[in-house]
Structure formats: structure tokens, C-alpha cells
Amino acid sequence: MKNRASIEKPFKIADIAVYVLLAAVVAACFSAGLPNSSAKIAEVTLKGEIVARIYLDDRRAEVYGDNAVKKSDNVIIIQSEAGFNEITVDFDARFLKMTDSDCAGKECVHMDIDKGAIICAPHSLVIKLVGKDDSVKVG
Amino acid sequence: MKNLFCIAKKRIFLYFFSAVITATLIAGCYGCSLSEEKGAVYLGSFLSSDVYLYLEEGVSEETHANLLNKCSALIEELEYGCSVSSSGCVALFNALKGGEKTEISYPVYEIILKSKNIYSKTGGAFDPTVYPLVDLWGFSYRFDNDYLPQKPYDRQREQDGSLALPSDSYITAFSSLVGFDLVSVCEEDGKYYLKKDGAGVTVDGTTYERAVDLSSVAKGYLTDGLKKIVEDFSVKRYYISIGTSSLYLGERSGGAWATQFVDPKSPSREPFGEAEISLKSVSTSGTYEKSYVYEGVLCHHVIDGATGRSADSDIVSAVVVGDDGAECDALSTALVVMGLDRALSFAEKETDKDYIFITDTEIYSTLALKNVAKSYVYRRI
């Protein structure tokens, strides 16, 4: 009897560990891995003022003010006294990049939006992801 | 030894079983969301505005395709009928002389009836026959994109996008063409007709006839039609938005749609306030939507038929919430024309709807708003 008990106990702990691991995997999938659960909006600000919003889920972009212009459905040009920037959006991949700029260094062209932001410091231009907006706009 | 082997077998079996369940759960959910269509669906363009359907609940690919087809067909049919620039019934009507009539489709007949209702309720503040004035002041479809002067009264665009003011002779002449009373509908042998009365007016040798533009009521009417189509497919959790100015908000899981109203003074379209709305039509009209300033004079697209000019109104934007999209749409325009005092009296009387009026400094609302912008004084009415 004693032998049987001592053999069974270690297994029991391993059991619990496996089930907890499996539950954790399922939970992780639900919260992060499934499509439609990480919807994104990118906000483009020039000197702190919002000049464009890119709705990566809804496949559209809006530009505001005189400094931002839509060259096409997925290309936005920002032109200010500081200089020129071009943003290209891939709606299929829900991704965007700074594809051109006349700033010195062009560091912004190599930045990855999925790390949180693309910043063109010489032009005071910031593109950042702001998370899903489920509200309805009227007006 | 035999016992140990049995225990081990049971354990292996349990691990395997759990792994299968887990994989099925993950694959099932992943697969579900992949084969379900939801989110924003672009339905088409209607009178220069983009029409979107936002599905909160997922639908199958087949339903999605059928829904899209039916909605697109309705949009095309109404666009053809209502557009002043196609060869549809409204365009044909506008070319008629006084005393003539033309056949119209049933939807256009319905839109005219609803327009007549709002015309009379608002004492003429909503009047589709202001169209010649809308075109004169530079706010018709001709001015949407690359405008080139074509008509005798057209002016060149200035560098800042403004237009010089039209001459008084045209303003007076086109004001004489205003009068929705002189437009009537009738039914004969199952067909519908739109009849024009009253003479045209001649300026500098060219004669202009009474003409209507239904764009201030047709978008609301379209939301009503699209709503019926969507609900025929048993879809409940959705909303429809036409250019963000005419909407129908359906159900939403967890309650209502967080509806944000755009602040007319915000260049990046920040909201001035928010309300929870569901199962209602919402329409908004504002002087800020299409406007220009010429030598200090603000010209905007909400024309007051009584003056022949842009409504000299203290209301910058009006929102109407109700059950009938066409009515809400027409009313939102009328209330801007009416100005704050008349609009407040109207809101007090016509309590089947909710209203928001925004002036330069104040917000009057029958709806409870939250997150109200600090630059406004907020008054519940």
C-alpha cells in the first residue's frame, strides 16, 4: 500500500501541471491569437495635431487639415514647412509603413508600427496605434 | 507492475484526450471567426456620400454576398431616381416647364410625401425647391470635385476655394422659384406622377424652371430601405452610416451604440459629446459641412428659401434622432434654417424625436450626453 501511494503522488502533480498548461494555452489563444481581436486604428499627428486617422479594420483613411492629402486609397502624403512624408497602408495585412521622407537620416522609414509608433522627429510627425474604437461617429 | 501500467495508460489517454479537446476548441474558434464576415462593409456611393454597413454579428459568406447585392441594388435604384444629374425621374422633372408632369418611381413618390409632411410641419423651413439657389451658391453636385464654370451665373473659384457672391438679380430670380406648394404628386392607374406648377424665370435671356433636390431627405430614406433589407436576413446587431450624416443604429451586444457627435469646431473631428443609442435613425446637418467665406461673408449649403441665401442661423449643427430616417434627415436641415428659438419651440412640441442643437458656445440636447467638450455650455432640454 505504501509503495502504491508513493508512486501515485508525483504523477498527480504532473497531471495538474499539464491541465493548467493546456488551459493557459487556450486562454492565450482567446485573448491574443485570434483574428478580429486586435483591431487597430493608427493616428497620425503633426506637431501634436491629428492630421489623419487610418482605420486598419474598416479599410479606410481620413485626412484632416491642409497638411495631409490622400494620394490614393492607401497612400497619405503629409507636407509641412518641416518637410514631406509618405505613409503607405496595406489594408490586407492591417499594416502600414513610412515609405518615404525627405528628413535627414530617414530613420522613420525603417521603423515598425507594430512596435507601437513610427516617429519622424525632424518633422514632428508621429504615427501611433490607438486601439479599437467601437463608437459610431455622427456629423 | 500491472497496476502501474494501468495508471500510466490512463494518464496518457487523459493527456491525449485533453490535447484533442484543446486543439478542437482553438481550431473551432479560429475557424469560426475566419468563415464569419463582420465589421465594416462598403455598400456603395449615394449622392456623393459613402454608404457603410457595420456588422457587429458575423454572417456567413453567402449571407454577406446576398446582403451586399440587395443593398447595392437599392442604392443604385435610388441614386438613379433621386439624382439631379442622371436621366432619372427627378432630373426629368427638373427640366419640365410649369404645368407639366412626369412619371416617378414609388420610392421617389414616398420621398416626396415625407418631404411634404416635413415642409408643412416646419412652416417651409425644409423645402426641396431651394435647389436652383443651392446650385447658384456653389453647393450642388457640380461643385463636388473639379468644378468648371458652365452656367451663366457661375463664378471662378478663388485661391482659397471660395466663390464670389452671386448677383442680386439671380438671387431674387431663383428665390421666386422656391415654393414646394407648386410641386404635387398624384397616382393614376397604379402609376405615380410628379407635377410642376408655376412659371419659370428668365435672367439675361436664359429661362430657369422650378427644380427639386432630394439629397436632404433621400439619405435618411435610404437608411430606412437598407434597414429593411438587413433585417430580412435576421441580422440585428449592426448600424448603417451614409457619409456619417444619416445613420440607422440597430442593436448592439451589451446595450446600445456609443454614438459620438462630431464637434463642428474640431478640424480632426473630435466629439463634443456622446450618447448611447440603439434602434433609432440619426441625422445631422450643419453649416460647417460645406462652406466658404468670401470677403467676410459665410456661405454654407443650408439655404433659406425665404431669403435666397445661406441660412443666417445661430445653429451650427442640428442632430435629430427618431424612428423614420427620411423625417430625421429632412428635419435636421429644417432646424438649422429655423434657428435656435424656433428649433427649441419645435423640439418642445414634437416630442416623438430627440434633438441636439449646437451653437457657437452652447449645446442644447433632449438626450443625456456624456463627455461633453468643455468649450461648450451644456443644457438639457
XYZ file of N, CA, C and O in Angstrom, chain A residues 4 7-8 11-12 14-15 18-19 22 25-26 29-30 33-36 43 49-51 53 57-60 62 64-65 132-139, chain B residues 3-4 7 11 14-15 18-19 22 25-26 29-30 33-34 38 40 52 54 239 244 247 249 252 257-262 267-270 282 284 288 319:
304
model
N 2.426 1.949 -3.412
C 1.484 2.463 -4.417
C 1.233 3.963 -4.224
O 1.233 4.736 -5.179
N 4.116 6.032 -5.390
C 4.264 6.085 -6.849
C 3.228 7.045 -7.450
O 3.529 7.840 -8.328
N 2.022 6.987 -6.920
C 0.935 7.801 -7.497
C 1.107 9.301 -7.281
O 0.842 10.103 -8.153
N 2.861 11.651 -9.827
C 2.093 11.723 -11.068
C 0.988 12.756 -10.946
O 0.693 13.493 -11.863
N 0.339 12.826 -9.777
C -0.796 13.732 -9.599
C -0.377 15.190 -9.848
O -1.091 15.945 -10.481
N 2.069 16.205 -11.699
C 2.331 16.354 -13.129
C 1.014 16.527 -13.886
O 0.906 17.336 -14.804
N -0.006 15.750 -13.507
C -1.338 15.882 -14.097
C -1.832 17.310 -14.048
O -2.223 17.902 -15.052
N -0.044 19.662 -16.320
C -0.416 19.534 -17.738
C -1.746 20.221 -18.011
O -1.881 20.969 -18.983
N -2.728 19.973 -17.151
C -4.040 20.596 -17.391
C -3.964 22.107 -17.307
O -4.575 22.833 -18.094
N -2.449 23.391 -20.501
C -3.396 23.370 -21.615
C -4.402 24.517 -21.498
O -4.719 25.197 -22.465
N -2.840 27.698 -22.521
C -2.701 27.805 -23.983
C -4.017 28.269 -24.593
O -4.059 29.166 -25.432
N -5.132 27.664 -24.162
C -6.450 28.059 -24.693
C -6.736 29.513 -24.367
O -7.161 30.297 -25.214
N -4.783 31.856 -26.521
C -5.338 31.946 -27.871
C -6.538 32.870 -27.910
O -6.670 33.700 -28.791
N -7.420 32.726 -26.954
C -8.612 33.570 -26.905
C -8.257 35.036 -26.785
O -8.828 35.877 -27.441
N -4.392 35.513 -29.833
C -4.023 34.974 -31.138
C -5.072 35.016 -32.214
O -4.755 34.976 -33.387
N -6.361 35.134 -31.856
C -7.394 35.013 -32.879
C -7.506 36.297 -33.693
O -7.332 37.378 -33.157
N -7.837 36.184 -34.959
C -8.066 37.410 -35.742
C -9.289 38.139 -35.203
O -10.064 37.559 -34.478
N -9.482 39.386 -35.549
C -10.576 40.241 -35.103
C -10.466 40.638 -33.640
O -11.296 41.379 -33.163
N -3.222 56.700 -35.545
C -3.430 58.150 -35.538
C -2.136 58.821 -35.964
O -1.075 58.481 -35.431
N -0.968 67.808 -33.491
C -2.345 67.894 -34.014
C -2.628 66.685 -34.902
O -1.801 66.344 -35.740
N -3.817 66.105 -34.720
C -4.144 64.926 -35.539
C -4.404 65.359 -36.983
O -5.249 66.221 -37.221
N -3.661 64.782 -37.925
C -3.857 65.119 -39.337
C -4.423 63.957 -40.149
O -4.836 64.136 -41.293
N -6.368 59.737 -39.678
C -6.676 58.505 -38.933
C -6.797 57.388 -39.947
O -7.457 57.550 -40.979
N -9.024 48.180 -39.721
C -10.073 47.172 -39.843
C -11.073 47.531 -40.924
O -11.523 46.693 -41.690
N -11.456 48.791 -40.951
C -12.503 49.239 -41.860
C -11.966 49.600 -43.234
O -12.713 50.052 -44.084
N -10.669 49.427 -43.444
C -10.047 49.664 -44.744
C -10.299 51.074 -45.265
O -10.665 51.264 -46.421
N -10.141 52.075 -44.409
C -10.249 53.445 -44.894
C -9.380 54.377 -44.082
O -8.980 54.068 -42.974
N -8.809 58.687 -43.143
C -9.361 60.041 -43.174
C -8.220 61.014 -42.978
O -7.347 60.769 -42.142
N -7.232 65.224 -42.300
C -7.807 66.470 -41.791
C -6.821 67.607 -42.004
O -5.620 67.417 -41.933
N -7.356 68.784 -42.244
C -6.500 69.968 -42.344
C -5.774 70.036 -43.685
O -6.004 69.249 -44.589
N -8.826 49.808 -30.729
C -10.120 49.754 -31.390
C -11.102 50.802 -30.852
O -11.228 51.028 -29.670
N -11.755 51.447 -31.777
C -12.765 52.424 -31.417
C -14.101 51.888 -31.898
O -14.376 51.882 -33.086
N -14.916 51.438 -30.956
C -16.177 50.815 -31.325
C -17.325 51.796 -31.408
O -18.480 51.387 -31.519
N -17.013 53.085 -31.318
C -18.114 54.035 -31.281
C -18.513 54.446 -32.690
O -17.768 54.281 -33.650
N -19.714 55.000 -32.793
C -20.271 55.432 -34.067
C -20.073 56.930 -34.175
O -20.390 57.663 -33.250
N -19.571 57.408 -35.318
C -19.359 58.850 -35.484
C -20.534 59.449 -36.241
O -20.935 58.948 -37.299
N -21.047 60.550 -35.699
C -22.148 61.252 -36.348
C -21.714 62.686 -36.605
O -21.287 63.369 -35.684
N -21.810 63.169 -37.832
C -21.505 64.573 -38.094
C -20.340 64.741 -39.027
O -19.644 63.839 -39.351
N -0.564 -2.766 -12.055
C -1.279 -1.560 -11.620
C -0.632 -0.302 -12.189
O -1.292 0.591 -12.698
N 0.686 -0.250 -12.093
C 1.435 0.903 -12.603
C 1.152 1.129 -14.090
O 0.944 2.235 -14.549
N -2.252 2.582 -14.627
C -2.287 4.003 -14.260
C -1.638 4.833 -15.374
O -2.183 5.836 -15.820
N -3.314 7.782 -17.712
C -2.754 9.139 -17.749
C -2.498 9.576 -19.178
O -2.837 10.674 -19.582
N -5.670 10.324 -20.829
C -6.239 11.601 -20.375
C -5.516 12.795 -21.009
O -6.141 13.755 -21.439
N -4.171 12.719 -21.056
C -3.405 13.817 -21.663
C -3.804 13.978 -23.124
O -4.024 15.078 -23.628
N -7.287 15.437 -23.529
C -7.291 16.873 -23.233
C -6.681 17.663 -24.376
O -7.172 18.726 -24.752
N -5.584 17.134 -24.915
C -4.927 17.836 -26.020
C -5.864 17.934 -27.217
O -5.953 18.980 -27.875
N -8.539 20.545 -26.493
C -7.953 21.885 -26.581
C -7.746 22.300 -28.035
O -8.119 23.397 -28.434
N -11.030 23.102 -29.597
C -11.547 24.395 -29.140
C -10.869 25.534 -29.905
O -11.516 26.432 -30.410
N -9.551 25.458 -29.955
C -8.795 26.528 -30.614
C -9.145 26.577 -32.095
O -9.486 27.619 -32.642
N -12.753 27.827 -32.756
C -12.932 29.272 -32.626
C -12.230 30.006 -33.753
O -12.763 30.948 -34.318
N -11.026 29.573 -34.044
C -10.275 30.200 -35.127
C -11.033 30.045 -36.437
O -11.219 30.990 -37.191
N -14.217 32.279 -36.642
C -14.054 33.698 -36.931
C -13.557 33.916 -38.343
O -13.762 34.948 -38.921
N -12.914 32.921 -38.913
C -12.434 33.079 -40.280
C -13.583 32.998 -41.268
O -13.621 33.698 -42.260
N -17.687 39.988 -40.648
C -18.244 41.042 -39.821
C -17.410 42.308 -40.001
O -16.469 42.325 -40.759
N -16.907 46.434 -41.002
C -17.425 47.424 -41.946
C -17.513 46.860 -43.355
O -16.588 46.226 -43.832
N -21.905 52.802 -45.650
C -21.271 51.683 -44.951
C -22.301 50.948 -44.117
O -23.186 51.550 -43.497
N -22.089 48.366 -40.882
C -21.160 47.826 -39.891
C -21.846 46.666 -39.184
O -22.825 46.863 -38.471
N -25.020 48.654 -37.706
C -25.502 50.002 -37.974
C -25.164 50.359 -39.412
O -24.309 49.746 -40.043
N -21.624 59.519 -42.628
C -21.709 59.862 -41.188
C -22.763 60.938 -40.897
O -22.813 61.473 -39.791
N -27.828 57.985 -40.372
C -27.492 56.651 -39.886
C -28.729 55.927 -39.384
O -29.722 56.558 -39.016
N -29.041 53.037 -36.387
C -28.309 52.230 -35.410
C -29.191 51.097 -34.955
O -30.259 51.313 -34.397
N -26.996 46.360 -30.361
C -25.584 46.102 -30.105
C -25.483 45.231 -28.879
O -26.245 45.416 -27.922
N -25.248 51.573 -28.984
C -24.038 52.045 -29.645
C -23.551 53.336 -28.988
O -24.334 54.256 -28.769
N -22.252 53.378 -28.661
C -21.651 54.601 -28.132
C -21.544 55.565 -29.309
O -20.723 55.381 -30.203
N -22.432 56.564 -29.345
C -22.526 57.450 -30.506
C -21.838 58.763 -30.190
O -22.214 59.472 -29.260
N -20.811 59.088 -30.973
C -20.052 60.314 -30.748
C -20.450 61.357 -31.783
O -20.429 61.091 -32.973
N -20.779 62.544 -31.323
C -21.208 63.615 -32.223
C -20.027 64.535 -32.502
O -19.405 65.066 -31.582
N -19.738 64.711 -33.776
C -18.546 65.481 -34.171
C -18.712 66.956 -33.838
O -19.728 67.577 -34.128
N -11.033 70.446 -36.175
C -10.533 70.077 -37.514
C -10.290 68.571 -37.630
O -10.353 68.017 -38.709
N -10.014 67.902 -36.487
C -9.781 66.459 -36.554
C -11.005 65.669 -36.109
O -10.909 64.514 -35.723
N -12.185 66.321 -36.185
C -13.445 65.650 -35.937
C -13.525 64.986 -34.564
O -14.025 63.873 -34.414
N -13.037 65.674 -33.537
C -13.209 65.172 -32.174
C -14.678 65.341 -31.787
O -15.355 66.212 -32.324
N -30.604 58.363 -36.999
C -29.942 59.592 -36.550
C -29.537 60.373 -37.783
O -28.959 59.814 -38.718
N -27.889 64.341 -39.098
C -27.316 65.607 -38.689
C -27.104 66.508 -39.891
O -26.830 66.038 -40.999
N -21.205 73.812 -41.121
C -19.771 73.642 -41.293
C -19.418 72.587 -42.342
O -18.279 72.459 -42.759
N -28.886 67.778 -34.679
C -28.982 66.317 -34.751
C -30.411 65.940 -34.413
O -30.986 66.491 -33.475
